[in-house]
Short mmCIF file of C-alpha atoms in Angstrom, two decimals:
data_model
loop_
_atom_site.label_atom_id
_atom_site.label_comp_id
_atom_site.label_asym_id
_atom_site.label_seq_id
_atom_site.Cartn_x
_atom_site.Cartn_y
_atom_site.Cartn_z
CA MET A 12 0.00 0.00 0.00
CA ALA A 13 2.88 2.38 0.74
CA GLU A 14 3.79 2.75 -2.93
CA LEU A 15 0.26 3.94 -3.72
CA ILE A 16 0.23 6.77 -1.21
CA ASN A 17 3.93 7.46 -0.85
CA ALA A 18 3.53 11.04 -2.03
CA VAL A 19 1.76 11.86 1.23
CA GLY A 20 5.00 11.61 3.20
CA ASP A 21 5.77 11.31 6.89
CA ALA A 22 4.28 13.36 9.71
CA GLU A 23 7.17 15.83 9.78
CA GLY A 24 6.94 16.23 6.02
CA VAL A 25 3.23 16.95 6.17
CA ALA A 26 3.85 19.70 8.68
CA LYS A 27 6.44 21.24 6.36
CA GLY A 28 4.45 20.74 3.18
CA LYS A 29 6.80 18.02 1.85
CA ASP A 30 6.94 14.25 1.98
CA LYS A 31 10.11 12.31 2.66
CA ASP A 32 10.85 12.07 -1.09
CA GLY A 33 10.44 15.83 -1.58
CA ALA A 34 6.95 15.74 -3.13
CA ALA A 35 4.16 18.04 -2.01
CA ALA A 36 1.89 16.82 0.77
CA ALA A 37 -1.50 18.06 1.86
CA PRO A 38 -1.17 21.61 3.23
CA ALA A 39 -0.61 21.67 6.95
CA ALA A 40 -3.45 24.18 7.38
CA GLY A 41 -5.87 21.36 6.64
CA CYS A 42 -9.14 22.24 4.94
CA HIS A 43 -8.43 25.96 5.40
CA GLY A 44 -5.19 25.93 3.39
CA ASP A 45 -4.42 27.87 0.25
CA LYS A 46 -6.24 26.59 -2.88
CA ALA A 47 -3.18 26.82 -5.11
CA GLU A 48 -1.12 24.92 -2.54
CA PHE A 49 -3.79 22.23 -2.36
CA ALA A 50 -3.94 21.90 -6.14
CA ARG A 51 -0.15 21.65 -6.41
CA ALA A 52 -0.07 19.02 -3.67
CA ALA A 53 -2.77 17.00 -5.40
CA ARG A 54 -0.84 16.91 -8.66
CA GLU A 55 2.42 15.98 -6.97
CA ALA A 56 0.59 13.27 -5.04
CA GLY A 57 -0.47 11.57 -8.27
CA ALA A 58 -3.91 13.14 -8.74
CA SER A 59 -3.09 15.02 -11.96
CA GLU A 60 -5.73 13.09 -13.89
CA VAL A 61 -8.38 14.09 -11.36
CA MET A 62 -7.33 17.75 -11.42
CA ASP A 63 -7.16 17.84 -15.24
CA ALA A 64 -10.72 16.49 -15.48
CA LEU A 65 -12.06 19.03 -12.97
CA GLU A 66 -10.32 21.94 -14.70
CA ARG A 67 -11.64 20.79 -18.08
CA ASP A 68 -15.25 20.39 -16.97
CA TYR A 69 -15.49 23.27 -14.46
CA PRO A 70 -13.25 26.14 -15.60
CA LYS A 71 -12.67 29.00 -13.18
CA GLY A 72 -12.05 32.65 -14.01
CA PRO A 73 -12.12 35.48 -14.64
CA HIS A 74 -11.31 35.35 -10.90
CA ASP A 75 -10.53 32.33 -8.73
CA GLN A 76 -14.08 31.15 -8.10
CA PRO A 77 -17.39 32.54 -6.80
CA GLN A 78 -18.02 32.73 -3.07
CA GLY A 79 -20.45 30.10 -1.86
CA MET A 80 -20.97 27.05 0.27
CA CYS A 81 -18.67 24.02 0.20
CA PRO A 82 -19.16 22.51 -3.28
CA ALA A 83 -19.36 18.98 -1.91
CA PHE A 84 -22.83 19.80 -0.60
CA GLY A 85 -24.06 19.50 -4.19
CA SER A 86 -22.84 15.94 -4.76
CA LEU A 87 -23.88 14.98 -1.22
CA ARG A 88 -27.40 16.23 -1.94
CA VAL A 89 -27.61 14.18 -5.16
CA GLY A 90 -26.55 11.00 -3.37
CA LEU A 91 -28.87 11.51 -0.42
CA ARG A 92 -31.87 12.01 -2.71
CA MET A 93 -31.33 8.64 -4.39
CA ARG A 94 -33.08 5.54 -3.12
CA ARG A 95 -30.93 2.53 -2.17
CA THR A 96 -27.77 4.62 -2.31
CA ALA A 97 -25.28 4.87 0.57
CA THR A 98 -23.09 7.93 0.98
CA ILE A 99 -19.66 8.01 2.65
CA LEU A 100 -17.42 11.06 3.11
CA SER A 101 -13.69 11.22 3.74
CA GLY A 102 -12.38 14.59 4.78
CA SER A 103 -11.60 16.84 7.71
CA ALA A 104 -14.01 16.44 10.61
CA CYS A 105 -15.08 20.11 10.48
CA CYS A 106 -16.00 19.73 6.81
CA VAL A 107 -17.97 16.54 7.37
CA TYR A 108 -19.82 18.11 10.28
CA GLY A 109 -20.78 21.15 8.24
CA LEU A 110 -21.87 19.10 5.23
CA THR A 111 -23.99 16.67 7.24
CA PHE A 112 -25.54 19.51 9.25
CA THR A 113 -26.49 21.34 6.06
CA SER A 114 -27.83 18.20 4.36
CA HIS A 115 -30.07 17.37 7.31
CA PHE A 116 -31.17 21.00 7.53
CA TYR A 117 -32.39 20.61 3.94
CA GLY A 118 -34.37 17.50 4.77
CA ALA A 119 -32.05 14.49 4.35
CA LYS A 120 -33.48 11.54 6.28
CA ARG A 121 -30.61 9.08 6.14
CA SER A 122 -27.20 8.63 7.66
CA VAL A 123 -23.96 9.78 6.10
CA GLY A 124 -20.94 7.54 6.52
CA TYR A 125 -17.63 9.05 7.58
CA VAL A 126 -14.09 7.70 7.31
CA PRO A 127 -11.93 9.84 9.63
CA PHE A 128 -8.18 10.20 9.40
CA ASN A 129 -5.27 11.57 11.34
CA SER A 130 -1.67 12.36 10.47
CA GLU A 131 -0.63 8.72 10.83
CA THR A 132 -3.35 7.17 8.65
CA LEU A 133 -2.95 9.90 6.04
CA VAL A 134 0.83 9.54 5.93
CA THR A 135 1.05 5.74 5.92
CA GLY A 136 -1.71 5.12 3.40
CA LYS A 137 -3.96 3.46 5.95
CA LEU A 138 -6.70 5.96 5.13
CA PHE A 139 -7.21 4.23 1.80
CA GLU A 140 -7.40 0.88 3.59
CA ASP A 141 -9.95 2.37 6.02
CA ILE A 142 -12.02 3.64 3.09
CA ARG A 143 -11.85 0.26 1.41
CA GLU A 144 -12.95 -1.47 4.61
CA ALA A 145 -15.85 0.98 5.05
CA VAL A 146 -17.01 0.37 1.48
CA TYR A 147 -16.95 -3.41 1.94
CA LYS A 148 -18.89 -3.15 5.21
CA THR A 149 -21.50 -0.86 3.62
CA ALA A 150 -22.02 -2.70 0.32
CA ASP A 151 -25.05 -4.79 1.30
CA PRO A 152 -27.05 -5.79 -1.82
CA GLU A 153 -30.18 -6.19 0.32
CA LYS A 154 -30.02 -2.48 1.16
CA TYR A 155 -28.15 -0.71 -1.62
CA ASP A 156 -27.73 -0.51 -5.37
CA ALA A 157 -24.71 1.77 -5.05
CA VAL A 158 -22.23 3.18 -2.55
CA VAL A 159 -20.83 6.67 -3.17
CA ILE A 160 -17.52 7.52 -1.50
CA THR A 161 -16.38 11.14 -1.76
CA ASN A 162 -12.91 12.55 -1.18
CA LEU A 163 -12.99 16.09 0.21
CA CYS A 164 -10.07 18.53 0.09
CA VAL A 165 -7.36 16.88 2.19
CA PRO A 166 -7.71 13.30 0.84
CA THR A 167 -7.76 14.64 -2.73
CA ALA A 168 -4.70 16.81 -2.10
CA SER A 169 -2.97 13.78 -0.61
CA GLY A 170 -3.69 11.64 -3.64
CA VAL A 171 -5.91 9.04 -1.93
CA PRO A 172 -6.70 6.85 -4.99
CA LEU A 173 -10.42 6.07 -5.04
CA ARG A 174 -9.93 4.73 -8.59
CA LEU A 175 -8.32 1.66 -7.01
CA LEU A 176 -11.49 0.69 -5.16
CA PRO A 177 -13.39 -2.28 -6.63
CA LYS A 178 -16.04 -1.29 -9.18
CA GLU A 179 -18.64 -3.49 -7.51
CA ILE A 180 -18.99 -5.62 -4.39
CA ASP A 181 -21.62 -8.38 -4.33
CA GLY A 182 -23.52 -6.57 -7.09
CA VAL A 183 -23.38 -3.18 -5.32
CA ARG A 184 -21.81 -0.50 -7.51
CA ILE A 185 -18.95 1.50 -5.99
CA ILE A 186 -18.72 5.14 -7.16
CA GLY A 187 -15.64 7.05 -6.02
CA ILE A 188 -15.48 10.80 -6.71
CA ASP A 189 -13.22 13.68 -5.73
CA VAL A 190 -15.00 16.93 -4.89
CA PRO A 191 -12.33 19.27 -3.50
CA GLY A 192 -13.15 22.89 -2.87
CA PHE A 193 -9.98 23.84 -4.76
CA GLY A 194 -11.12 21.97 -7.88
CA VAL A 195 -14.91 22.31 -8.13
CA PRO A 196 -16.00 25.97 -8.14
CA THR A 197 -19.65 25.65 -6.99
CA HIS A 198 -21.98 23.22 -5.27
CA ALA A 199 -24.17 23.23 -8.40
CA GLU A 200 -21.31 21.81 -10.47
CA ALA A 201 -20.57 19.22 -7.80
CA LYS A 202 -24.01 17.79 -8.57
CA ASP A 203 -22.70 17.15 -12.07
CA VAL A 204 -19.57 15.44 -10.72
CA LEU A 205 -21.68 12.66 -9.17
CA ALA A 206 -24.42 12.65 -11.82
CA GLY A 207 -21.80 12.32 -14.55
CA ALA A 208 -19.98 9.52 -12.73
CA MET A 209 -23.23 7.59 -12.27
CA LEU A 210 -24.29 8.09 -15.90
CA ALA A 211 -20.87 6.87 -17.06
CA TYR A 212 -21.20 3.72 -14.94
CA ALA A 213 -24.79 3.09 -16.09
CA ARG A 214 -23.89 3.66 -19.74
CA GLN A 215 -21.10 1.09 -19.54
CA GLU A 216 -23.51 -1.37 -17.92
CA ALA A 217 -26.08 -0.85 -20.69
CA GLU A 218 -23.45 -1.28 -23.38
CA ALA A 219 -22.23 -4.51 -21.77
CA GLY A 220 -25.62 -6.24 -21.72
CA PRO A 221 -29.21 -6.24 -20.39
CA VAL A 222 -29.96 -3.94 -17.45
CA ALA A 223 -32.88 -3.51 -15.05
CA ARG A 224 -36.01 -2.16 -16.74
CA PRO A 225 -37.08 1.31 -15.59
CA ASP A 226 -40.48 1.74 -13.96
CA ALA A 227 -42.99 0.40 -16.48
CA ALA A 228 -45.86 2.30 -14.82
CA ALA A 229 -44.36 5.56 -16.06
CA ASP A 230 -44.15 4.39 -19.69
CA ASP A 231 -47.10 5.26 -21.94
CA GLY A 232 -45.27 4.43 -25.15
CA ARG A 233 -44.33 7.98 -26.13
CA PRO A 234 -40.64 8.75 -26.80
CA LYS A 235 -39.17 10.47 -23.76
CA VAL A 236 -37.20 13.70 -23.45
CA THR A 237 -34.73 13.50 -20.58
CA LEU A 238 -34.69 16.63 -18.41
CA LEU A 239 -31.24 17.63 -17.11
CA GLY A 240 -31.08 19.64 -13.89
CA GLU A 241 -33.04 19.81 -10.64
CA MET A 242 -36.42 21.48 -11.12
CA PHE A 243 -39.50 22.60 -9.26
CA PRO A 244 -41.64 19.44 -8.92
CA ALA A 245 -44.51 20.74 -11.09
CA ASP A 246 -42.30 21.74 -14.03
CA PRO A 247 -41.75 18.23 -15.48
CA MET A 248 -45.52 17.72 -15.55
CA VAL A 249 -45.98 21.07 -17.31
CA ILE A 250 -43.28 20.17 -19.83
CA ASP A 251 -45.00 16.84 -20.44
CA ARG A 252 -48.19 18.67 -21.46
CA LEU A 253 -46.24 21.02 -23.73
CA LEU A 254 -44.62 18.04 -25.48
CA ALA A 255 -47.82 16.00 -25.88
CA PRO A 256 -48.95 17.50 -29.24
CA MET A 257 -45.66 16.26 -30.75
CA GLY A 258 -46.21 12.73 -29.46
CA LEU A 259 -43.38 13.16 -26.96
CA ALA A 260 -43.33 12.90 -23.18
CA ALA A 261 -41.18 14.30 -20.39
CA GLY A 262 -38.80 11.59 -19.26
CA VAL A 263 -36.87 11.24 -16.02
CA VAL A 264 -35.12 14.18 -14.41
CA ALA A 265 -31.37 13.78 -14.03
CA PRO A 266 -29.87 13.70 -11.41
CA THR A 267 -32.19 10.75 -10.86
CA ARG A 268 -33.86 9.38 -7.73
CA GLU A 269 -32.88 5.74 -8.21
CA TRP A 270 -30.30 3.78 -10.15
CA ARG A 271 -32.48 2.21 -12.81
CA GLU A 272 -33.74 5.66 -13.81
CA LEU A 273 -30.23 6.29 -15.14
CA TYR A 274 -30.90 3.76 -17.91
CA ALA A 275 -34.14 5.55 -18.79
CA ALA A 276 -32.31 8.89 -18.85
CA LEU A 277 -29.73 7.51 -21.28
CA ASP A 278 -32.52 6.02 -23.41
CA GLY A 279 -34.31 9.35 -24.01
CA VAL A 280 -34.87 10.48 -27.59
CA ALA A 281 -33.25 13.83 -26.68
CA VAL A 282 -31.86 15.60 -23.62
CA ALA A 283 -33.10 19.01 -22.50
CA ALA A 284 -30.23 20.76 -20.69
CA ILE A 285 -32.55 22.91 -18.58
CA HIS A 286 -29.60 23.66 -16.30
CA PRO A 287 -26.73 24.33 -18.71
CA PHE A 288 -23.72 23.49 -16.52
CA TYR A 289 -23.92 19.66 -16.42
CA THR A 290 -20.79 19.23 -18.54
CA ALA A 291 -19.83 15.70 -17.47
CA SER A 292 -23.42 14.49 -17.77
CA VAL A 293 -23.76 15.94 -21.27
CA ARG A 294 -20.58 14.10 -22.26
CA GLU A 295 -22.16 10.79 -21.25
CA PHE A 296 -25.41 11.55 -23.06
CA ARG A 297 -23.48 12.41 -26.20
CA ALA A 298 -21.48 9.21 -25.87
CA ALA A 299 -24.84 7.42 -25.81
CA GLY A 300 -25.77 9.20 -29.06
CA ARG A 301 -28.37 11.56 -27.61
CA PRO A 302 -28.84 15.12 -28.98
CA ILE A 303 -28.66 17.98 -26.46
CA VAL A 304 -30.99 21.00 -26.50
CA GLY A 305 -30.28 24.03 -24.31
CA SER A 306 -32.60 26.55 -22.60
CA GLY A 307 -36.19 25.67 -21.64
CA PRO A 308 -39.84 26.48 -22.42
CA VAL A 309 -39.81 29.74 -20.45
CA GLY A 310 -42.27 32.47 -21.40
CA ALA A 311 -43.95 32.61 -24.81
CA GLU A 312 -40.86 33.17 -26.95
CA GLY A 313 -38.79 30.68 -25.01
CA ALA A 314 -41.49 28.02 -25.29
CA ALA A 315 -41.74 28.46 -29.07
CA ASP A 316 -37.98 28.28 -29.63
CA TRP A 317 -37.48 25.35 -27.25
CA LEU A 318 -40.32 23.25 -28.69
CA GLN A 319 -38.97 23.86 -32.19
CA ALA A 320 -35.49 22.69 -31.15
CA ILE A 321 -36.78 19.64 -29.24
CA GLY A 322 -39.07 18.63 -32.10
CA GLU A 323 -36.25 18.83 -34.63
CA ALA A 324 -33.86 16.91 -32.37
CA ALA A 325 -36.46 14.16 -31.89
CA GLY A 326 -37.33 13.94 -35.59
CA VAL A 327 -40.90 15.16 -35.17
CA LYS A 328 -42.81 16.27 -38.27
CA ALA A 329 -43.17 20.00 -38.89
CA ASP A 330 -46.96 20.08 -38.55
CA ALA A 331 -46.80 18.43 -35.13
CA ILE A 332 -44.13 20.89 -34.01
CA GLY A 333 -46.30 23.75 -35.22
CA ALA A 334 -49.31 22.43 -33.31
CA ALA A 335 -47.29 22.16 -30.10
CA LYS A 336 -45.94 25.69 -30.50
CA ASP A 337 -49.36 27.18 -31.23
CA ALA A 338 -50.89 25.55 -28.17
CA ALA A 339 -48.06 26.54 -25.84
CA VAL A 340 -47.60 30.10 -27.08
CA GLY A 341 -51.32 30.80 -27.00
CA ALA A 342 -51.67 29.56 -23.42
CA VAL A 343 -48.58 31.43 -22.16
CA LYS A 344 -49.55 34.70 -23.86
CA ALA A 345 -52.99 34.48 -22.30
CA ALA A 346 -51.33 34.03 -18.91
CA LEU A 347 -48.94 36.93 -19.53
CA SER A 348 -51.81 39.23 -20.42
CA GLY A 349 -53.17 38.82 -16.90
CA VAL A 350 -49.97 39.77 -15.04
CA LYS A 351 -47.69 42.78 -14.99
CA ILE A 352 -44.37 43.31 -13.25
CA ASP A 353 -43.46 46.98 -13.30
CA GLY A 354 -39.99 47.60 -11.95
CA ARG A 355 -36.23 47.28 -12.34
CA ILE A 356 -34.84 43.98 -11.04
CA THR A 357 -31.30 42.65 -10.69
CA VAL A 358 -30.91 38.86 -10.71
CA SER A 359 -28.04 36.84 -9.27
CA GLY A 360 -27.58 33.38 -7.83
CA TYR A 361 -25.68 30.08 -7.88
CA GLU A 362 -28.37 27.59 -8.94
CA GLY A 363 -27.87 27.72 -12.73
CA SER A 364 -31.39 28.86 -13.67
CA GLU A 365 -30.70 32.60 -13.30
CA LEU A 366 -30.95 33.33 -17.03
CA LEU A 367 -34.23 31.45 -17.36
CA VAL A 368 -35.72 33.37 -14.43
CA ALA A 369 -34.57 36.66 -15.97
CA ARG A 370 -36.26 35.75 -19.27
CA LEU A 371 -39.55 35.10 -17.52
CA LEU A 372 -39.31 38.40 -15.63
CA VAL A 373 -38.71 40.31 -18.86
CA GLU A 374 -41.69 38.69 -20.58
CA CYS A 375 -43.78 39.68 -17.54
CA GLY A 376 -42.82 43.31 -18.14
CA ALA A 377 -39.87 43.81 -15.79
CA GLU A 378 -36.68 45.65 -16.65
CA VAL A 379 -33.71 43.35 -15.95
CA PRO A 380 -30.43 45.22 -16.54
CA TYR A 381 -28.14 42.73 -14.77
CA VAL A 382 -27.97 38.95 -14.48
CA GLY A 383 -25.09 37.42 -12.52
CA THR A 384 -24.56 33.69 -12.18
CA ALA A 385 -21.86 31.78 -10.30
CA LEU A 386 -21.89 29.17 -13.07
CA PRO A 387 -19.68 29.23 -16.19
CA LYS A 388 -20.62 30.10 -19.74
CA THR A 389 -21.56 27.03 -21.78
CA GLU A 390 -23.01 26.45 -25.22
CA TRP A 391 -26.35 25.44 -23.69
CA SER A 392 -26.93 28.88 -22.10
CA SER A 393 -25.90 30.93 -25.14
CA GLU A 394 -29.43 31.30 -26.53
CA ASP A 395 -30.76 32.68 -23.24
CA ALA A 396 -27.79 35.02 -22.88
CA ASP A 397 -28.22 36.38 -26.42
CA TRP A 398 -31.96 36.90 -25.86
CA LEU A 399 -31.36 38.84 -22.65
CA ARG A 400 -28.53 40.95 -24.08
CA ALA A 401 -30.79 41.95 -26.97
CA ARG A 402 -33.14 43.38 -24.33
CA GLY A 403 -30.50 45.39 -22.50
CA ALA A 404 -29.27 42.96 -19.85
CA GLU A 405 -25.63 42.58 -18.85
CA ILE A 406 -24.77 38.88 -18.35
CA VAL A 407 -21.92 38.04 -15.98
CA TYR A 408 -20.77 34.42 -15.70
CA ARG A 409 -18.75 33.33 -12.66
CA ALA A 410 -20.01 36.49 -10.99
CA SER A 411 -18.36 37.31 -7.69
CA LEU A 412 -20.27 38.55 -4.65
CA GLU A 413 -18.60 41.94 -5.08
CA ARG A 414 -19.81 42.12 -8.69
CA ASP A 415 -23.40 41.29 -7.72
CA ILE A 416 -23.38 43.83 -4.90
CA GLY A 417 -21.82 46.41 -7.20
CA ALA A 418 -24.71 45.95 -9.63
CA VAL A 419 -27.22 46.61 -6.84
CA ASP A 420 -25.39 49.78 -5.80
CA ALA A 421 -24.98 51.08 -9.34
CA LEU A 422 -28.41 50.23 -10.76
CA LYS A 423 -30.51 50.92 -7.62
CA PRO A 424 -33.21 48.40 -8.57
CA ASP A 425 -36.75 48.25 -7.27
CA LEU A 426 -35.97 44.63 -6.30
CA ALA A 427 -32.76 42.65 -5.91
CA ILE A 428 -32.90 38.87 -6.32
CA GLY A 429 -29.76 37.11 -5.13
CA THR A 430 -27.85 35.08 -2.59
CA THR A 431 -28.08 35.72 1.15
CA PRO A 432 -25.30 38.38 1.34
CA VAL A 433 -26.70 40.21 -1.70
CA VAL A 434 -30.15 40.23 -0.11
CA GLN A 435 -28.68 41.47 3.18
CA HIS A 436 -26.78 44.27 1.45
CA ALA A 437 -29.84 45.36 -0.50
CA LYS A 438 -32.02 45.46 2.62
CA GLU A 439 -29.43 47.60 4.39
CA LYS A 440 -29.89 50.02 1.49
CA ALA A 441 -33.69 49.87 1.95
CA ILE A 442 -34.07 47.99 -1.34
CA PRO A 443 -36.60 45.12 -1.32
CA SER A 444 -34.87 41.81 -2.02
CA LEU A 445 -35.59 38.09 -2.36
CA TYR A 446 -33.37 35.07 -1.77
CA PHE A 447 -33.09 33.27 -5.11
CA THR A 448 -32.87 29.69 -3.86
CA ASN A 449 -35.81 29.57 -1.45
CA LEU A 450 -38.16 32.19 -2.89
CA ILE A 451 -37.58 32.05 -6.66
CA SER A 452 -36.38 28.50 -7.40
CA ALA A 453 -39.25 27.17 -5.31
CA ARG A 454 -41.79 28.26 -7.92
CA PRO A 455 -42.82 26.94 -11.33
CA LEU A 456 -40.74 28.37 -14.16
CA PHE A 457 -42.37 26.93 -17.29
CA GLY A 458 -45.75 26.98 -18.98
CA PRO A 459 -48.84 29.14 -18.49
CA GLY A 460 -48.81 28.87 -14.69
CA ALA A 461 -45.36 30.41 -14.26
CA PRO A 462 -46.11 34.12 -14.93
CA ALA A 463 -48.74 34.43 -12.21
CA ALA A 464 -46.66 32.43 -9.72
CA ILE A 465 -43.58 34.59 -10.08
CA ALA A 466 -45.48 37.89 -10.44
CA GLN A 467 -47.22 37.34 -7.13
CA VAL A 468 -44.01 37.12 -5.11
CA ILE A 469 -42.18 39.79 -7.13
CA ASN A 470 -44.93 42.39 -6.94
CA GLY A 471 -45.48 41.67 -3.26
CA ALA A 472 -41.81 42.33 -2.55
CA ILE A 473 -41.67 45.53 -4.63
CA GLU A 474 -44.77 46.86 -2.87
CA GLY A 475 -42.93 46.43 0.44
CA LYS A 476 -40.62 49.36 -0.36
CA ALA A 477 -42.70 51.69 1.81
CA ARG A 478 -42.06 49.48 4.86
CA PHE A 479 -38.31 49.68 4.25
CA ASP A 480 -38.51 53.47 4.02
CA ARG A 481 -40.42 53.66 7.32
CA MET A 482 -37.88 51.41 9.06
CA THR A 483 -34.97 53.41 7.63
CA ALA A 484 -36.50 56.66 8.88
CA PHE A 485 -37.19 55.14 12.32
CA PHE A 486 -33.60 53.89 12.79
CA GLU A 487 -31.96 56.80 11.00
CA ASP A 488 -30.00 58.13 13.99
CA VAL A 489 -28.68 54.85 15.41
CA GLY A 490 -25.64 54.79 13.13
CA VAL A 491 -24.13 52.13 10.91
CA GLY A 492 -21.11 49.84 11.04
CA ASP A 493 -18.82 50.56 14.02
CA SER A 494 -21.13 53.35 15.23
CA ALA A 495 -24.36 51.33 15.18
CA GLY A 496 -26.30 51.39 18.44
CA VAL A 497 -27.00 53.80 21.28
CA TRP A 498 -23.80 55.18 22.87
CA ARG A 499 -22.92 57.51 25.74
CA ASP A 500 -19.83 58.60 23.80
CA THR A 501 -19.13 58.63 20.08
CA PRO A 502 -17.47 55.27 19.14
CA VAL A 503 -13.84 55.43 18.06
CA ASP A 504 -13.33 54.99 14.32
CA GLY A 505 -11.98 51.46 13.75
CA ASP A 506 -10.47 52.09 10.31
CA ALA A 507 -6.97 52.74 11.66
CA PHE A 508 -7.01 49.52 13.70
CA ARG A 509 -8.22 47.51 10.72
CA ALA A 510 -5.50 48.99 8.52
CA LYS A 511 -2.86 48.04 11.10
CA GLN A 512 -4.13 44.46 11.27
CA ARG A 513 -4.28 44.23 7.48
CA LYS A 514 -0.61 45.23 7.23
CA LYS A 515 0.28 42.56 9.77
CA ARG A 516 -1.50 39.92 7.70
CA GLU A 517 0.21 41.10 4.52
CA ARG A 518 3.65 40.88 6.18
CA ALA A 519 2.86 37.38 7.45
CA GLU A 520 1.76 36.28 3.98
CA LYS A 521 4.96 37.65 2.42
CA MET A 522 7.06 35.79 4.98
CA LYS A 523 5.13 32.60 4.20
CA GLU A 524 5.78 33.06 0.47
CA LYS A 525 9.51 33.55 1.09
CA GLU A 526 9.65 30.40 3.24
CA SER A 527 7.81 28.46 0.52
CA VAL A 528 10.28 29.64 -2.15
CA ALA A 529 13.24 28.72 0.07
CA MET A 530 11.74 25.30 0.74
CA ASP A 531 11.28 24.64 -2.99
CA ALA A 532 14.84 25.70 -3.85
CA PRO A 533 17.24 22.84 -4.73
CA CYS A 534 19.66 21.84 -1.99
#
């Protein structure tokens, strides 16, 4: 085993950032270490193939990566939503605690396995043996179809080789993935890491021979369109009705809820990349010979364009496509005529549906000058981006928190839709705001029911501006920042102290860089 993990090094080497052969080890700062140092350590520990794949599928830039939660929450969520699927994590205890706390906060009702480590097990390679033992103990075919084992930052940086685990144990599939925070930019893309790995495994199974039949009760004989990306529960049913005039049906939603649904997803006549960032999943669908269609049936124009593209991809006759478009556009326009959003709105988030939401808002009458998304630009979002730009919107991919907040400050919208810190900032400015994930994503986005659903919450929030003004006037004299509150004496300005501390940190970082350069120099 030592030769497999020898790049990790001895305990003294780990503390110094080197192993006993001079290779990089996991940063001594643990899960709070520098991202570049982690990435370098991972490559020197033999994980170059893993890092190359992550950089190819989930490119960063123009800055390092957007601020957000630990990306591994995304893959953890996918695994916990699947029936007969066990989930095991290997990483720092603080990371595992945070991930399991968050997953149970969001409604997970099953246990998460954990393989702990210390300096000795990490250095000697016993961590891999502990992972292997945990997988064997968990792989019970009576309980599970698959076991997912995830390396977090430190095991990935140390080169713990999940690829050497058995592919199956007693018929239970073993899926090993690396989801380091220094390699996967967002939790949304981490969903694709696991979804893509499962689709790859299922595709290889299907190519090798007969596989379990998907749920026959859901099959009415119509060719199915696979839907890619997590959606509001009513949206697949709405899409099914929109597809019906073409003789098509909405298929399974990937990421799926059970293993055999993966076969059905791969068997779809076409794949609708509703969420456009599932790069690894799209690669597997293309390998299975399935055409990919971007965007979604959002608003009247979006529905017409999307149905045309889906119909052509599925080989549907022109008259059937026309019938489907006429029915959908007529119903959506009737719905749009009954709603009106009058206001300027900025949109930002990290879910991947930000551009689709912005399109619906514009068709409802809103002015949307800015759309920021933490996700990267892909070919499957280009149509939505072009449509929005033609209507005056600035589209920012891999948007940072500072960029989203800057848009709120510069544009002074009637409503800001965004992540928690964007919402907080807007409210401090007395600007009504809504949290994208809980208040926007939790509503239907497609079909004739979507305009009224989103207009209700948007207009209600905009109308709350008067309450913000009253609160601002009431608390006007209590100060802000360091001076907030009621004081006997005027609080001392803390800027000088902060500047002094910032200089201390900068000096410490420069000393650390010099030590790192000296350590890397040849003896």
